[in-house]
Coordinates of C-alpha atoms in Angstrom, one line a residue:
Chain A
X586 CA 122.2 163.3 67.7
X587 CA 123.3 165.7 70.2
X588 CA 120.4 167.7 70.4
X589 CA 119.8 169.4 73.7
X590 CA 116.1 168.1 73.6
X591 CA 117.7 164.4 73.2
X592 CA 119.4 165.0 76.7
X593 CA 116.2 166.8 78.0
X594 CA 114.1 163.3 76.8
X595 CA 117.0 161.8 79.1
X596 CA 116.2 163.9 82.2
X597 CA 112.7 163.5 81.5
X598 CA 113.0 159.5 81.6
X599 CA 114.9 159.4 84.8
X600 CA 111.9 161.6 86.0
X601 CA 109.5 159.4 84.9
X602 CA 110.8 156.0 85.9
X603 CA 113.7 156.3 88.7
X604 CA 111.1 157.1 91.5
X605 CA 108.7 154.5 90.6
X606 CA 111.2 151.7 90.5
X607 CA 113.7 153.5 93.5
X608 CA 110.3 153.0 95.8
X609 CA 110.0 149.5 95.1
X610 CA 106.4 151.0 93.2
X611 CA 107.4 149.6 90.1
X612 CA 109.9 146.6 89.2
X613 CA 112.5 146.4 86.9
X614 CA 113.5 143.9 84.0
X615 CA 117.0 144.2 81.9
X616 CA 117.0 142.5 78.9
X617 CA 120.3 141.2 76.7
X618 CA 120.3 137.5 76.7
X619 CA 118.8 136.0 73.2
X620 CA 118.3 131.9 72.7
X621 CA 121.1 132.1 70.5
X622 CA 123.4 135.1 72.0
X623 CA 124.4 135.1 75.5
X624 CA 128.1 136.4 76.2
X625 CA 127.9 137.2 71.9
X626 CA 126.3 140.2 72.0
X627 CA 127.2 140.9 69.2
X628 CA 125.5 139.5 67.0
X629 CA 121.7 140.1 68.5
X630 CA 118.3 138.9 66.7
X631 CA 115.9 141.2 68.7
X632 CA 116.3 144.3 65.8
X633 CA 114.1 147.9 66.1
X634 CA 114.0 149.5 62.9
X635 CA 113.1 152.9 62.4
X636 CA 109.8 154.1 61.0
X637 CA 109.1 158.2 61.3
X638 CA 109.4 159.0 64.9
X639 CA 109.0 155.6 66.4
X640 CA 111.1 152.2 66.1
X641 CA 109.4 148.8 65.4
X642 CA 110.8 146.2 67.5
X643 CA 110.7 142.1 67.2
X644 CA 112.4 139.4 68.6
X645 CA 112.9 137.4 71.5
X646 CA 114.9 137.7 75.0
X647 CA 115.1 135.3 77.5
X648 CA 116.2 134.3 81.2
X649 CA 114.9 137.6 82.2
X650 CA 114.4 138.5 85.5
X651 CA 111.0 139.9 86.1
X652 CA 110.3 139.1 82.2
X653 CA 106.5 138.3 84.0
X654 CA 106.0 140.6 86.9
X655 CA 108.6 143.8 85.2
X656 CA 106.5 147.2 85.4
X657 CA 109.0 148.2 83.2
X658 CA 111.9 146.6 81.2
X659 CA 115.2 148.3 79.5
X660 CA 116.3 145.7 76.3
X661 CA 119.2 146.3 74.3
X662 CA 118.5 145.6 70.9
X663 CA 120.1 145.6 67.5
X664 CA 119.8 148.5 65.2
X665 CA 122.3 148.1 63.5
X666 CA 124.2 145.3 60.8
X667 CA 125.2 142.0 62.6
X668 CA 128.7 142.2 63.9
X669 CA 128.8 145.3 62.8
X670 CA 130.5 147.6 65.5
X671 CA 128.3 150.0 67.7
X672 CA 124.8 148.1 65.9
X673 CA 122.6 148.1 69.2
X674 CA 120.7 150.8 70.8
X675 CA 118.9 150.5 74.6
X676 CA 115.1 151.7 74.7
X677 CA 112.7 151.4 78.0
X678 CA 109.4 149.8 77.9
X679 CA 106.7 149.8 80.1
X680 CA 104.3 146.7 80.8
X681 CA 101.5 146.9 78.7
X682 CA 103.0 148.3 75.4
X683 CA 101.3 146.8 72.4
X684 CA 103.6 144.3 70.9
X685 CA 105.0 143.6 74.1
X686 CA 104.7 140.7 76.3
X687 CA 106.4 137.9 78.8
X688 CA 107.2 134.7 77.5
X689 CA 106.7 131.1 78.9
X690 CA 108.3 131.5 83.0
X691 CA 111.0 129.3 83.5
X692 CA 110.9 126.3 86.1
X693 CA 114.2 126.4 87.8
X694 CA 116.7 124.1 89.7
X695 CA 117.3 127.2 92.2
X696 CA 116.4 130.7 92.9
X697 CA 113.2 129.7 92.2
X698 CA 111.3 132.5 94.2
X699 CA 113.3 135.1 91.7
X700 CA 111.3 135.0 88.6
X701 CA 112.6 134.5 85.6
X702 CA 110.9 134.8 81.9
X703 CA 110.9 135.2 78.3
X704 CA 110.4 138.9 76.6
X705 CA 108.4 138.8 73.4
X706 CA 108.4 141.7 70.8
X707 CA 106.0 141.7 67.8
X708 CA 106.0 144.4 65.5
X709 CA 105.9 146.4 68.9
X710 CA 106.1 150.0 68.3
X711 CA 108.8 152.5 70.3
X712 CA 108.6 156.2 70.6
X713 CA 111.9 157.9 70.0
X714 CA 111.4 158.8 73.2
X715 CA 112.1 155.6 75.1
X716 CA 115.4 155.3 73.7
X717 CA 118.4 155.4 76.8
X718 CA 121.3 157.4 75.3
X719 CA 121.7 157.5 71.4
X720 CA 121.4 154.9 68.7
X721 CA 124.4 153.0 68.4
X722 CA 125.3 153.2 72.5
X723 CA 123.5 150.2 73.6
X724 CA 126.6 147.4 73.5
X725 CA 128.6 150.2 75.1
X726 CA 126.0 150.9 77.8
X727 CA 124.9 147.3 78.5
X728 CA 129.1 146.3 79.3
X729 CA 129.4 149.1 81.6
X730 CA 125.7 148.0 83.7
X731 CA 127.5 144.8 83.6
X732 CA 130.7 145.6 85.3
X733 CA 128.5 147.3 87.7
X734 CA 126.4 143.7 88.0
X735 CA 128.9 141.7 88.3
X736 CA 129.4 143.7 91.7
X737 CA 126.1 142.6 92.8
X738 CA 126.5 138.8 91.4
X739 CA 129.9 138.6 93.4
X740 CA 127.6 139.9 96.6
X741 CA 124.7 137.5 96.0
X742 CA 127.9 135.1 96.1
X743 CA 129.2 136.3 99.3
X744 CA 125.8 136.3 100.7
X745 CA 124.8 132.7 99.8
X746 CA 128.1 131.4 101.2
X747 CA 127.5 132.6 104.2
X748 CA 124.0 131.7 104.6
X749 CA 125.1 128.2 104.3
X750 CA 128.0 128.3 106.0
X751 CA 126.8 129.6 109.3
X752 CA 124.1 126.9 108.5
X753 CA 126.7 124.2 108.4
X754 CA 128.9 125.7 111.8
X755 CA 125.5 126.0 113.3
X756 CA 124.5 121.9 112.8
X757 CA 128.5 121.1 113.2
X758 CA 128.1 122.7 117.0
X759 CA 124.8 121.1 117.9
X760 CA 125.2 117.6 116.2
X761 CA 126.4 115.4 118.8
X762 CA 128.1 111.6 117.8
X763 CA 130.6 110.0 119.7
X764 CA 129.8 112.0 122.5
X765 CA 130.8 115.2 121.0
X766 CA 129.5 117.7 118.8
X767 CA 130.8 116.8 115.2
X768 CA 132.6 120.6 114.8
X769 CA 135.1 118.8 117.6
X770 CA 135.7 116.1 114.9
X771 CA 139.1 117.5 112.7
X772 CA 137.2 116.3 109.4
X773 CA 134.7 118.6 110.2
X774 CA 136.6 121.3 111.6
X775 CA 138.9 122.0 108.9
X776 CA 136.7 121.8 106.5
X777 CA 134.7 125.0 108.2
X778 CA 138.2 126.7 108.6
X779 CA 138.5 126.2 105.1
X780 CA 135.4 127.4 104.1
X781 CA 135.4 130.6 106.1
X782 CA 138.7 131.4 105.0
X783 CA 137.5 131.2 101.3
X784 CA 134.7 133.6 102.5
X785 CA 137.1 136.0 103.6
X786 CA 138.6 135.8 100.6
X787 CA 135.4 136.3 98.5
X788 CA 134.6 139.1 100.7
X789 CA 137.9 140.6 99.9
X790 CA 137.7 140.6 96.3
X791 CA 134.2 142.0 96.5
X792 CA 134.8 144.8 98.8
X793 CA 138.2 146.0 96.6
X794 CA 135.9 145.6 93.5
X795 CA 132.9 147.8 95.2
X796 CA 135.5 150.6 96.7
X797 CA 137.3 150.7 93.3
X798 CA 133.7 151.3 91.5
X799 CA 133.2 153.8 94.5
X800 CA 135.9 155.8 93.6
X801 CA 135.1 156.1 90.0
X802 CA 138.1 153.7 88.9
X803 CA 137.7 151.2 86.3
X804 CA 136.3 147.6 87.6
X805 CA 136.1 145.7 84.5
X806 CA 138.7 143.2 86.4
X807 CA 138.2 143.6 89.4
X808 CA 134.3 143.1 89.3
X809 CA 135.1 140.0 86.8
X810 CA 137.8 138.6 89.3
X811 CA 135.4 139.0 92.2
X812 CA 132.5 137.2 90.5
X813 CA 134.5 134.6 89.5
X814 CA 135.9 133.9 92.6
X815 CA 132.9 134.4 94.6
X816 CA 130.9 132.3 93.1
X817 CA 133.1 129.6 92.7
X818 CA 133.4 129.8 96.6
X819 CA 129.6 129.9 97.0
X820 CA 129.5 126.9 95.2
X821 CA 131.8 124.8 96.8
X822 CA 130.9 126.1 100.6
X823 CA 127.4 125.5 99.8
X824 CA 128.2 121.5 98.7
X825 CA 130.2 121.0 101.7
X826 CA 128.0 123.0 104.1
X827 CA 124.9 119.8 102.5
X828 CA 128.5 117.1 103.1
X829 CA 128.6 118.4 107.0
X830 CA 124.7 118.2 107.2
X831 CA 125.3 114.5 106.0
X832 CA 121.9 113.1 105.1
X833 CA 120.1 116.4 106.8
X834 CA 121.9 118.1 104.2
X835 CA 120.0 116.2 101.5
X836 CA 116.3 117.1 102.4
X837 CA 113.9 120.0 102.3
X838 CA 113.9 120.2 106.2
X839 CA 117.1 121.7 106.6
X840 CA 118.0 125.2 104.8
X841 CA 121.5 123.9 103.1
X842 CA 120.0 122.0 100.1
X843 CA 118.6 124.8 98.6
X844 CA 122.0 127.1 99.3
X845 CA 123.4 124.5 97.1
X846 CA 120.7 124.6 94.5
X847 CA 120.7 128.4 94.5
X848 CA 125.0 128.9 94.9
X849 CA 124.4 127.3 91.1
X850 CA 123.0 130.4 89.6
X851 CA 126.5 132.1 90.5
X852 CA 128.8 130.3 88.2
X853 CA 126.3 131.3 85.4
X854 CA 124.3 134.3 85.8
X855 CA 125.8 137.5 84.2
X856 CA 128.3 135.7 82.3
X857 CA 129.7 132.5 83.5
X858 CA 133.3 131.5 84.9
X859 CA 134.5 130.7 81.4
X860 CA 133.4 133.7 79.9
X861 CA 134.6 135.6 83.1
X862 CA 138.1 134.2 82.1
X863 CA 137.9 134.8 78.8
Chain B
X356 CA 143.6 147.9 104.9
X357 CA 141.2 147.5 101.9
X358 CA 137.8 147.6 104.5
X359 CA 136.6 150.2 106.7
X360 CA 133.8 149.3 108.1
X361 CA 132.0 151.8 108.8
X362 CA 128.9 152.5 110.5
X363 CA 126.6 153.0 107.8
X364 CA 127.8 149.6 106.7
X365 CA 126.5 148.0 109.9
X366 CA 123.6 149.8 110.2
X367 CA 122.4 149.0 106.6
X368 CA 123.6 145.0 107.4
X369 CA 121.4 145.3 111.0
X370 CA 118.1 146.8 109.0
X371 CA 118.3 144.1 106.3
X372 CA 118.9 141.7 108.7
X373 CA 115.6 142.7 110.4
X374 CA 113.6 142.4 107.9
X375 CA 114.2 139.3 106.4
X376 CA 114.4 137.3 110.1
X377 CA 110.5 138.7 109.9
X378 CA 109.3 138.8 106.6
X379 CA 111.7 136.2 104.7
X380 CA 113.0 133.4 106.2
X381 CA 109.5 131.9 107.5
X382 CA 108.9 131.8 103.9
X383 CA 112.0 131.2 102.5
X384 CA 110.7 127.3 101.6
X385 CA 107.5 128.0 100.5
X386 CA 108.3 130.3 97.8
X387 CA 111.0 127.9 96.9
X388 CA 108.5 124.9 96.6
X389 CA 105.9 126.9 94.9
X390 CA 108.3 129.1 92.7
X391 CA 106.0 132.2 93.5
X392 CA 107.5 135.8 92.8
X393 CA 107.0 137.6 96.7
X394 CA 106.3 141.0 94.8
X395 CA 105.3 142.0 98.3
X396 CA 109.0 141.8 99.4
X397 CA 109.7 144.1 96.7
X398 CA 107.4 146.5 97.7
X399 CA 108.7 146.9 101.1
X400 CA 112.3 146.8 99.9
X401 CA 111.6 149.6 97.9
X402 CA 110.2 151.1 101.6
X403 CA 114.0 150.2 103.0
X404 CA 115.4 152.0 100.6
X405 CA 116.5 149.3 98.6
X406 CA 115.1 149.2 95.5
X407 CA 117.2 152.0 94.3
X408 CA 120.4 151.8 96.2
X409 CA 122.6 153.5 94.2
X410 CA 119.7 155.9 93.0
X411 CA 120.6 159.7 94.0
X412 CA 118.5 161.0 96.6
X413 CA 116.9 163.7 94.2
X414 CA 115.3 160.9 91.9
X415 CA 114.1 159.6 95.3
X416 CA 116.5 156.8 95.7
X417 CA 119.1 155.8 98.2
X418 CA 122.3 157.7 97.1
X419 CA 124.4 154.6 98.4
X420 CA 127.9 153.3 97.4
X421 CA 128.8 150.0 95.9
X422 CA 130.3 149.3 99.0
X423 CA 126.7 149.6 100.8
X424 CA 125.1 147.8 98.1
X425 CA 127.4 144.9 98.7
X426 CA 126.3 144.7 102.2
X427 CA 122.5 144.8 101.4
X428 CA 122.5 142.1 98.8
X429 CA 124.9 139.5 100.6
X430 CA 122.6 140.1 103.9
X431 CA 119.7 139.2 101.9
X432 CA 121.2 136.2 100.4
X433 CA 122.4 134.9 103.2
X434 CA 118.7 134.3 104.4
X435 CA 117.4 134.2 100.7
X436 CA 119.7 133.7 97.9
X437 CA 116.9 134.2 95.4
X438 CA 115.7 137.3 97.1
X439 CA 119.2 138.5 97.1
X440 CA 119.2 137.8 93.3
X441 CA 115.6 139.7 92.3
X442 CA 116.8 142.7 94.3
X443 CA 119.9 143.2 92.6
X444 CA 118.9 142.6 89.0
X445 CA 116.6 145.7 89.7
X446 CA 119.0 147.7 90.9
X447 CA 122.1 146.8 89.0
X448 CA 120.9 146.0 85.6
X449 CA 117.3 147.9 84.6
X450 CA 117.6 151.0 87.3
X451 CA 121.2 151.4 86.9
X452 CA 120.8 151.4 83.2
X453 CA 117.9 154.1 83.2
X454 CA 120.1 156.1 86.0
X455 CA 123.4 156.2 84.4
X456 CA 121.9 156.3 80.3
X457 CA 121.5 160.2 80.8
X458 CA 124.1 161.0 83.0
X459 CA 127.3 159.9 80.2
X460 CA 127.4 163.7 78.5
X461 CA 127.0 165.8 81.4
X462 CA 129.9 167.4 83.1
X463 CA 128.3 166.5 86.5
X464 CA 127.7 162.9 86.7
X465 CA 124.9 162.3 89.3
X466 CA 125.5 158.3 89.6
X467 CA 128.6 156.5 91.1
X468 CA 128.5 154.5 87.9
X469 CA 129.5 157.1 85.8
X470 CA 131.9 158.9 87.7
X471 CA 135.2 160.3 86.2
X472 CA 138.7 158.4 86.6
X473 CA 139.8 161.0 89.4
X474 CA 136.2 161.4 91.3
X475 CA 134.7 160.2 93.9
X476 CA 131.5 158.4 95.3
X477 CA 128.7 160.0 97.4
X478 CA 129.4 158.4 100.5
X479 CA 132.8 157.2 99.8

């Protein structure tokens, strides 16, 4: 397994596909999720099973983003006994493979322009080739992207609080009642200190998490901690930001209902708060 | 002090910032009510530079930090938190996993993601 022309195949995929997807040419899918195994990785339905120099492949993943629009998706399947340790193995597939294809696309409460789909494999064949790493790496591999995701979920976060939380300030400064804009109102005003305070705090978290990652220190944590809390945040600034619109908040005019329907996807996506817990 | 903001991270928050005032938020509502993918957004992203943030220049991506990448996704989401999300699933999860598969073995790690206990990033 440690064949020099295994690491060449390696080299030879990052040729192939990091320039096409680092341009924005081609789009990229990740694939783990199963119906039946979300944070239980372990014990995966999708299987490839050897045959000469290629692997067959069946099974199912879903919620995956660009499952329908993906150029190219990287899945992490089983090949090995259920529960067993070190029994999956990542491969990369491009669009088009036979045996390959996208599911039904889901029709979502938020984050509805980000596509999300179904990955179906029947009896699709794999060259040897298109396997990421070794057999047996896959679990290993997939936790590490993920510590690495997390990052980026904890961002979205960050982002998504913000976005409805200048929103809210925005409307608190221009809505006048009593004679007065409503950000002159205590009620009104605390709560936007409290929810850029809780921001601040996000963005703290997130930052640490990012510079520990940046300086090659373990951030499986910190990037946990930071998602957690992020999330939670966007969440809850993005229901108050819709409270401090009042009944503005509660239609499709005004940008703060979908913050609210989007912030959702947070507390979920890549493992949710309970699991980030755990 | 745990921040340094630096100018790189400003400049990469002012370039986002840019683009999605002109090519996201006047759609922002459409593509919600419709649920379409904008693969077009991904297209020019990738044009930015930020389809493959953390990418090493030599594999023609960004070479970035995590601490860049933070600022490109949350300026994204603040205008379009499903933008924010399609952007980062390609680059954390299916380029990252391509980027960093080959790189585990080698003495030289080429990816942030990857990097030894007592290294440090590009760009940190």
């Amino acid at each position: 397994l440690h064949q020099p022309h295994l690491l060449f195949g390696n080299e030879a995929q990052k040729q192939t596909y990091l320039p096409r997807l680092a341009t924005g040419e081609w789009i990229g899918a990740w694939g783990l999720t199963e119906p039946n195994t979300g944070s239980d990785a372990g014990n995966m339905r999708t299987t490839a099973v050897p045959d000469g120099d290629y692997w067959i492949l069946n099974g199912a993943k879903n919620f995956i983003t660009h499952g329908k629009s993906g150029n190219v998706a990287v899945v992490v399947v089983r090949t090995g006994e259920p529960n067993t340790s070190r029994n999956a193995s990542a491969f990369v597939i491009e669009k088009g493979t036979p045996g390959f294809s996208a599911g039904k696309k889901e029709d979502k409460l938020g984050m509805r322009a980000s596509e999300t789909a179904e990955l179906i494999f029947q009896d699709c064949r794999v060259h040897k080739s298109q396997m990421l790493g070794e057999v047996g790496d896959g679990f290993v591999q997939a936790l590490k992207i993920l510590d690495g995701g997390r990052i980026s979920i904890a961002a979205l976060s960050l982002g998504t609080a913000q976005g409805a939380y200048e929103a809210a300030l925005q409307y608190a400064k221009e809505r006048q009642q009593f004679g007065k804009p409503i950000s002159q109102f205590q009620a009104i005003s605390f709560k936007l200190a409290e929810m850029a305070t809780e921001i601040e705090a996000a963005k703290l978290l997130t930052y640490y998490a990012a510079e520990r990652k940046d300086h090659g220190q373990s951030v499986t944590t910190e990037a946990a901690m930071a998602k957690y809390y992020a999330s939670e945040v966007a969440v809850k600034v993005a229901n108050e930001a819709v409270q401090v619109f009042g009944g503005y908040g509660y239609i499709k005019d005004f940008p703060v209902e979908k913050f609210y329907r989007d912030a959702k996807l947070c507390t979920i996506g890549e493992g949710t708060s309970e699991i980030q817990n755990w | 002090m745990l921040l340094e903001v630096t100018n790189n991270l400003e400049a990469i928050a002012q370039t986002v910032r840019q683009y999605c005032e002109k090519k996201v938020r006047p759609f922002v509502r459409q593509w919600d009510e419709t649920q379409e993918f904008p693969a077009h957004v991904f297209h020019e992203l990738g044009e930015l530079g930020l389809m493959g943030v953390l990418v090493p220049e030599s594999y023609g991506g960004s070479g970035l930090n995590y601490q860049e990448y933070v600022t490109a996704i949350a300026e994204l989401s603040r205008v379009d938190p499903a933008i924010g999300l399609s952007m980062a699933a390609h680059n954390s999860l299916c380029t990252n996993h391509i980027c960093c598969s080959a790189t585990r073995r080698r003495s030289k790690p080429t990816c942030p993601g990857w990097l030894p206990a007592s290294g440090s990033g590009p760009g940190a």
